[in-house]
GROMACS .gro file of C-alpha atoms in nm:
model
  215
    1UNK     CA    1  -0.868   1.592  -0.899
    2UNK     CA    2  -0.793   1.322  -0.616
    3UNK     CA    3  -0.545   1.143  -0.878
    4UNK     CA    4  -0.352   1.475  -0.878
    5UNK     CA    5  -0.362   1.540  -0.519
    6UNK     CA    6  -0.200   1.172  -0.502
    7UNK     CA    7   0.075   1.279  -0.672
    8UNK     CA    8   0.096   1.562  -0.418
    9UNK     CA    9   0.121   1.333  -0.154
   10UNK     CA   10   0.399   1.132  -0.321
   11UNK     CA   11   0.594   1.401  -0.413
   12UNK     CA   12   0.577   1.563  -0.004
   13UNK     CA   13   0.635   1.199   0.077
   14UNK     CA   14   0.950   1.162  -0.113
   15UNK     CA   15   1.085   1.504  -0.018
   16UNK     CA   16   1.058   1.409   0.332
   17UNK     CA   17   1.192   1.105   0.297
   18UNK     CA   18   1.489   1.228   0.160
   19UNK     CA   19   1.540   1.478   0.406
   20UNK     CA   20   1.498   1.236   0.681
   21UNK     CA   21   1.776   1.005   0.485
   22UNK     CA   22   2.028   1.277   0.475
   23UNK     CA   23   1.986   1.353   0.831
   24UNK     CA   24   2.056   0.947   0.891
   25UNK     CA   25   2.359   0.926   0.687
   26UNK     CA   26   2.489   1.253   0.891
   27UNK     CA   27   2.375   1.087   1.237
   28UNK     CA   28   2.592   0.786   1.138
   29UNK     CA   29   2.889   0.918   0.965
   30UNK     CA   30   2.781   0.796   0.620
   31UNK     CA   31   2.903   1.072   0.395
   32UNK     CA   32   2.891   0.971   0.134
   33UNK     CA   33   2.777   0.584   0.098
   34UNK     CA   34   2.950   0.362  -0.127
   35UNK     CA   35   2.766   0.187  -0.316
   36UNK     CA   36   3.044  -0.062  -0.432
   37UNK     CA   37   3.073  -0.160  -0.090
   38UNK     CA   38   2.857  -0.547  -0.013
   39UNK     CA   39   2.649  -0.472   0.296
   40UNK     CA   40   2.527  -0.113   0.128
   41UNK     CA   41   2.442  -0.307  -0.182
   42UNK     CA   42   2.284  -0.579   0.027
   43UNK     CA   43   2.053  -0.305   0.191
   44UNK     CA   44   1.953  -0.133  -0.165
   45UNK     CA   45   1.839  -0.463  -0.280
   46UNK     CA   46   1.603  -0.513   0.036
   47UNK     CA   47   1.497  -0.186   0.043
   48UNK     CA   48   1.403  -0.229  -0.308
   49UNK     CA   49   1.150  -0.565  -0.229
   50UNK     CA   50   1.034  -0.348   0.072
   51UNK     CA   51   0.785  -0.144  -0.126
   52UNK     CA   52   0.660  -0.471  -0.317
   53UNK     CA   53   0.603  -0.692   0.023
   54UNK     CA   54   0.407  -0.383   0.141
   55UNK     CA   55   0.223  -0.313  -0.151
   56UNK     CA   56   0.113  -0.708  -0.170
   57UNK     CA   57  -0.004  -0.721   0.162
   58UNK     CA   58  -0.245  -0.424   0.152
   59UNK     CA   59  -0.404  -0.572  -0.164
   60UNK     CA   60  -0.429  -0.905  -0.076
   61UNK     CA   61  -0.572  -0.741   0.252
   62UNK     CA   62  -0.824  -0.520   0.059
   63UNK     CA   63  -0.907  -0.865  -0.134
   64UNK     CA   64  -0.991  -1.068   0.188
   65UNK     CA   65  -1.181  -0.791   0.301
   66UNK     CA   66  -1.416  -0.737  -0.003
   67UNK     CA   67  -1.482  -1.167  -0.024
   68UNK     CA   68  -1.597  -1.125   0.355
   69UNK     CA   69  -1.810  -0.855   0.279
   70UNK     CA   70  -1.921  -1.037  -0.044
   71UNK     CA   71  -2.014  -1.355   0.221
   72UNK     CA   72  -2.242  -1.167   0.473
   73UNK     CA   73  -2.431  -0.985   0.198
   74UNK     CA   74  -2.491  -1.352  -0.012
   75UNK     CA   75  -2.607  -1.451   0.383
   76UNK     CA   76  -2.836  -1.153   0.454
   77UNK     CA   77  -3.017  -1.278   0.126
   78UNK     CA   78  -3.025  -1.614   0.211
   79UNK     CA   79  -3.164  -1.595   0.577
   80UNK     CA   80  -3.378  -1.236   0.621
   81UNK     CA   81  -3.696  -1.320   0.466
   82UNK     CA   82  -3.801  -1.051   0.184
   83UNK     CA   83  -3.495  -0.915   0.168
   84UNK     CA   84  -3.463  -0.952  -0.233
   85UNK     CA   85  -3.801  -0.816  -0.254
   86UNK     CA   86  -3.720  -0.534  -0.060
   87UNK     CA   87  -4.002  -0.580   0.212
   88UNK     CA   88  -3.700  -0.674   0.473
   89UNK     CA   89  -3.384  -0.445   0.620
   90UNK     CA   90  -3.029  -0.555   0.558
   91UNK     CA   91  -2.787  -0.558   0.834
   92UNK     CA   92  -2.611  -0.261   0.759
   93UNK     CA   93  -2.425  -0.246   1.112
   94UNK     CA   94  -2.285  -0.588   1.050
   95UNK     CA   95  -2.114  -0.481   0.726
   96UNK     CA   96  -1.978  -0.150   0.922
   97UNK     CA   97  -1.871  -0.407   1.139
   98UNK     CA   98  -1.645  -0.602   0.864
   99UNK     CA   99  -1.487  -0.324   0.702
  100UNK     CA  100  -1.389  -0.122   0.993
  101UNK     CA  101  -1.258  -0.432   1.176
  102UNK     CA  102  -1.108  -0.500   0.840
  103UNK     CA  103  -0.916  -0.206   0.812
  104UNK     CA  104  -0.761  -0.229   1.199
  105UNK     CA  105  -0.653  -0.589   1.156
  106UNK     CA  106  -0.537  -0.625   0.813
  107UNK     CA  107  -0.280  -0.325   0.875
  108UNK     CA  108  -0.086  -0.451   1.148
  109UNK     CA  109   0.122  -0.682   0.966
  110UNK     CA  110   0.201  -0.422   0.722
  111UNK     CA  111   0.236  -0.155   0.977
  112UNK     CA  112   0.503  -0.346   1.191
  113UNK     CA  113   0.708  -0.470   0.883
  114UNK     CA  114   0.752  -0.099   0.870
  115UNK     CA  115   0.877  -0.057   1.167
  116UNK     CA  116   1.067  -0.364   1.210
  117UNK     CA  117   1.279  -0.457   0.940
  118UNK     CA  118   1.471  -0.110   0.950
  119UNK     CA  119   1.561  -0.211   1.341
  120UNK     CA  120   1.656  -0.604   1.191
  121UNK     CA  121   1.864  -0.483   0.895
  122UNK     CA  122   2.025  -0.206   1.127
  123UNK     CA  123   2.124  -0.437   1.404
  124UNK     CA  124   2.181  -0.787   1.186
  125UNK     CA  125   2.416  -0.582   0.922
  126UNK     CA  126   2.479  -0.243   1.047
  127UNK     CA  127   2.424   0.111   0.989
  128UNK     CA  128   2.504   0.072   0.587
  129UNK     CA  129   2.316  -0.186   0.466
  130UNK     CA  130   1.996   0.052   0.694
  131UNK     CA  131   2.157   0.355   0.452
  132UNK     CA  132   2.111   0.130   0.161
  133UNK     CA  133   1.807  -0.044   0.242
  134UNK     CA  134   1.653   0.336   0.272
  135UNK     CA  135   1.761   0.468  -0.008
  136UNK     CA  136   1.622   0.148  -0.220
  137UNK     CA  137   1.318   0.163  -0.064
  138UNK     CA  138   1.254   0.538  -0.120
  139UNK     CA  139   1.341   0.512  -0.481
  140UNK     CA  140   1.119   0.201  -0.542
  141UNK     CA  141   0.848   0.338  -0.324
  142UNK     CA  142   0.809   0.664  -0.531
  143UNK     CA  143   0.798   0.454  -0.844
  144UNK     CA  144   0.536   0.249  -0.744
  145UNK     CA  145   0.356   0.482  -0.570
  146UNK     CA  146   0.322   0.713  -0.905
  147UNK     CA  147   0.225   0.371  -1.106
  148UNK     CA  148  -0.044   0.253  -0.880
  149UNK     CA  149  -0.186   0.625  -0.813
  150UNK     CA  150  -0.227   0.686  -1.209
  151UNK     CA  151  -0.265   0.317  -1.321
  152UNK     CA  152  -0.547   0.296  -1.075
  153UNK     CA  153  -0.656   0.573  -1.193
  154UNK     CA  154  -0.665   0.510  -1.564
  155UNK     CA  155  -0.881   0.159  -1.481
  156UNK     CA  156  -1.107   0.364  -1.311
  157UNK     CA  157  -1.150   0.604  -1.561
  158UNK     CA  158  -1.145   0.353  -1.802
  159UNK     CA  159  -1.491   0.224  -1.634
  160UNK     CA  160  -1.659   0.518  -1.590
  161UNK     CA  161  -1.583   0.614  -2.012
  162UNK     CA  162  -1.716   0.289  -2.098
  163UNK     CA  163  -2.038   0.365  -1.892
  164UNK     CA  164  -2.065   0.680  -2.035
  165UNK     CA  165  -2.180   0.483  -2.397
  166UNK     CA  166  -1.855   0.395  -2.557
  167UNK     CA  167  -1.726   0.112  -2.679
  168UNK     CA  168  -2.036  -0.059  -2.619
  169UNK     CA  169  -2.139   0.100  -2.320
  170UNK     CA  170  -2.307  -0.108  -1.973
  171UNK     CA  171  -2.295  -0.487  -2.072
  172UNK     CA  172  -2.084  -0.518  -2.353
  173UNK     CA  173  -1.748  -0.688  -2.300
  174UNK     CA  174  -1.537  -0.412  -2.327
  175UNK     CA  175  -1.742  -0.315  -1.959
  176UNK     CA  176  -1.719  -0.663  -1.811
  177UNK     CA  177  -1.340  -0.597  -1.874
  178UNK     CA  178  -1.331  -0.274  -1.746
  179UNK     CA  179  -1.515  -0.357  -1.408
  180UNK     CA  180  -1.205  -0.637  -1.387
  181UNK     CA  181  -0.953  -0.390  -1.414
  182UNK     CA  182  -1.168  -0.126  -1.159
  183UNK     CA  183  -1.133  -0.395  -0.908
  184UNK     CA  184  -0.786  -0.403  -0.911
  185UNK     CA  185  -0.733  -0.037  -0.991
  186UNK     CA  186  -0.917   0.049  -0.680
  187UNK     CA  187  -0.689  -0.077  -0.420
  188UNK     CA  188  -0.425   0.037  -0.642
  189UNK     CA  189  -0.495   0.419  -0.636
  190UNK     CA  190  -0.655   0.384  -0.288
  191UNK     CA  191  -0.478   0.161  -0.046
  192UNK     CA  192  -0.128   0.021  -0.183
  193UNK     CA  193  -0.046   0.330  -0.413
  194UNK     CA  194  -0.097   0.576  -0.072
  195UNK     CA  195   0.085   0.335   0.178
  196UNK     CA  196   0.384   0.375   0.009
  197UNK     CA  197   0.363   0.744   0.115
  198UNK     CA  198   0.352   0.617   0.415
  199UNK     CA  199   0.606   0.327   0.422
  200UNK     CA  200   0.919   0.562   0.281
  201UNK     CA  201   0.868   0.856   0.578
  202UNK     CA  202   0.804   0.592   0.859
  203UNK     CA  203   1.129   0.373   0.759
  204UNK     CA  204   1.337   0.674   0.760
  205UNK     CA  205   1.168   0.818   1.061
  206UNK     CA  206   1.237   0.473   1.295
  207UNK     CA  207   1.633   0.520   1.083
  208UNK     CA  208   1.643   0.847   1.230
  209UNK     CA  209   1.529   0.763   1.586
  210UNK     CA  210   1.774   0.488   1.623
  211UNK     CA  211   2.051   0.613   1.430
  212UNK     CA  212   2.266   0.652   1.755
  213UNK     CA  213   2.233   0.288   1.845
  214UNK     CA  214   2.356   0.185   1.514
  215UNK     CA  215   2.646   0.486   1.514
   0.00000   0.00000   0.00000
């Protein structure tokens, strides 16, 4: 059910997005863009790594995250006293503490590449290379979004009928291979896939807003 309901979002998201270009390329005079011409095909191509740089940095964010969390848990067993035995507490509040602080500070880096490379590529080489770098990212952006929603979704899956008893069932292999692919499935269905929802309306949106400054 949440896998389909992703591909809800991504659908709204592109919809929007392309709404929001069209009103961009009217704000500017760009009807219609040409895509023979060099800065427009300039902007496609960077709009196109857009939804990869974005897409890295949330998993390698998600991955820094989980080995921190990994770290204070190995501690907790190492210096609270019965704690493997089960006669001690953990320190829940300190893990809270990692994966909410986690989740602030890991997305501002992604969260202002948003926001600023549309402003760079619209003031560094103009108003169609922005039209071209939007329309790259959107289409790119929808891709991935659909491949990480229902590849992360087929890993985790994947798990859960292998822990169900086939193909060897909990311990075999074919799990320790499946848990592999959860953990990168995860992020992919969760975090990356999702942002790119996210990425596509918020480029177009900070387009939109500063379309007259570009005109």
């Amino acid at each position: 059910t949440a896998a389909i309901g992703k591909g809800f979002a991504i659908g709204s998201a592109a919809l929007t997005a392309l709404a929001l270009f069209s009103a961009y390329t009217q704000t500017v005079g760009l009807e219609p863009i040409d895509q023979t011409e060099s800065r427009v095909l300039i902007g496609l191509f960077l709009g196109g790594i857009v939804p990869f740089l974005i897409a890295a940095l949330t998993m390698k964010a998600v991955g820094r995250a989980a080995f921190r969390m990994v770290n204070e848990v190995r501690r907790q067993f190492r210096e609270i006293a019965g704690l493997m035995e089960g006669r001690a507490k953990p320190d829940t509040a300190r893990c809270v503490e990692i994966a909410t602080g986690a989740a602030l500070k890991e997305m501002i880096v992604p969260g202002l590449s948003a926001v600023v490379i549309p402003v760079l590529v619209g003031y560094v080489l103009g108003k169609e290379a922005l039209g071209g770098l939007l329309a790259g990212a959107t289409l790119m952006g929808v891709f991935l979004a659909l491949m990480m929603a229902n590849g992360g979704g087929a890993w985790d899956n994947a798990k859960k009928y292998i822990e169900s008893g086939h193909l060897g069932g909990k311990g075999s292999d074919a799990h320790k291979a499946a848990v592999v692919g959860d953990t990168v499935g995860d992020p992919f269905k969760d975090t990356s896939g999702p942002s790119m929802n996210i990425l596509i309306k918020l480029m177009s949106v900070v387009s939109l807003v500063l379309a007259p400054l570009f005109r």
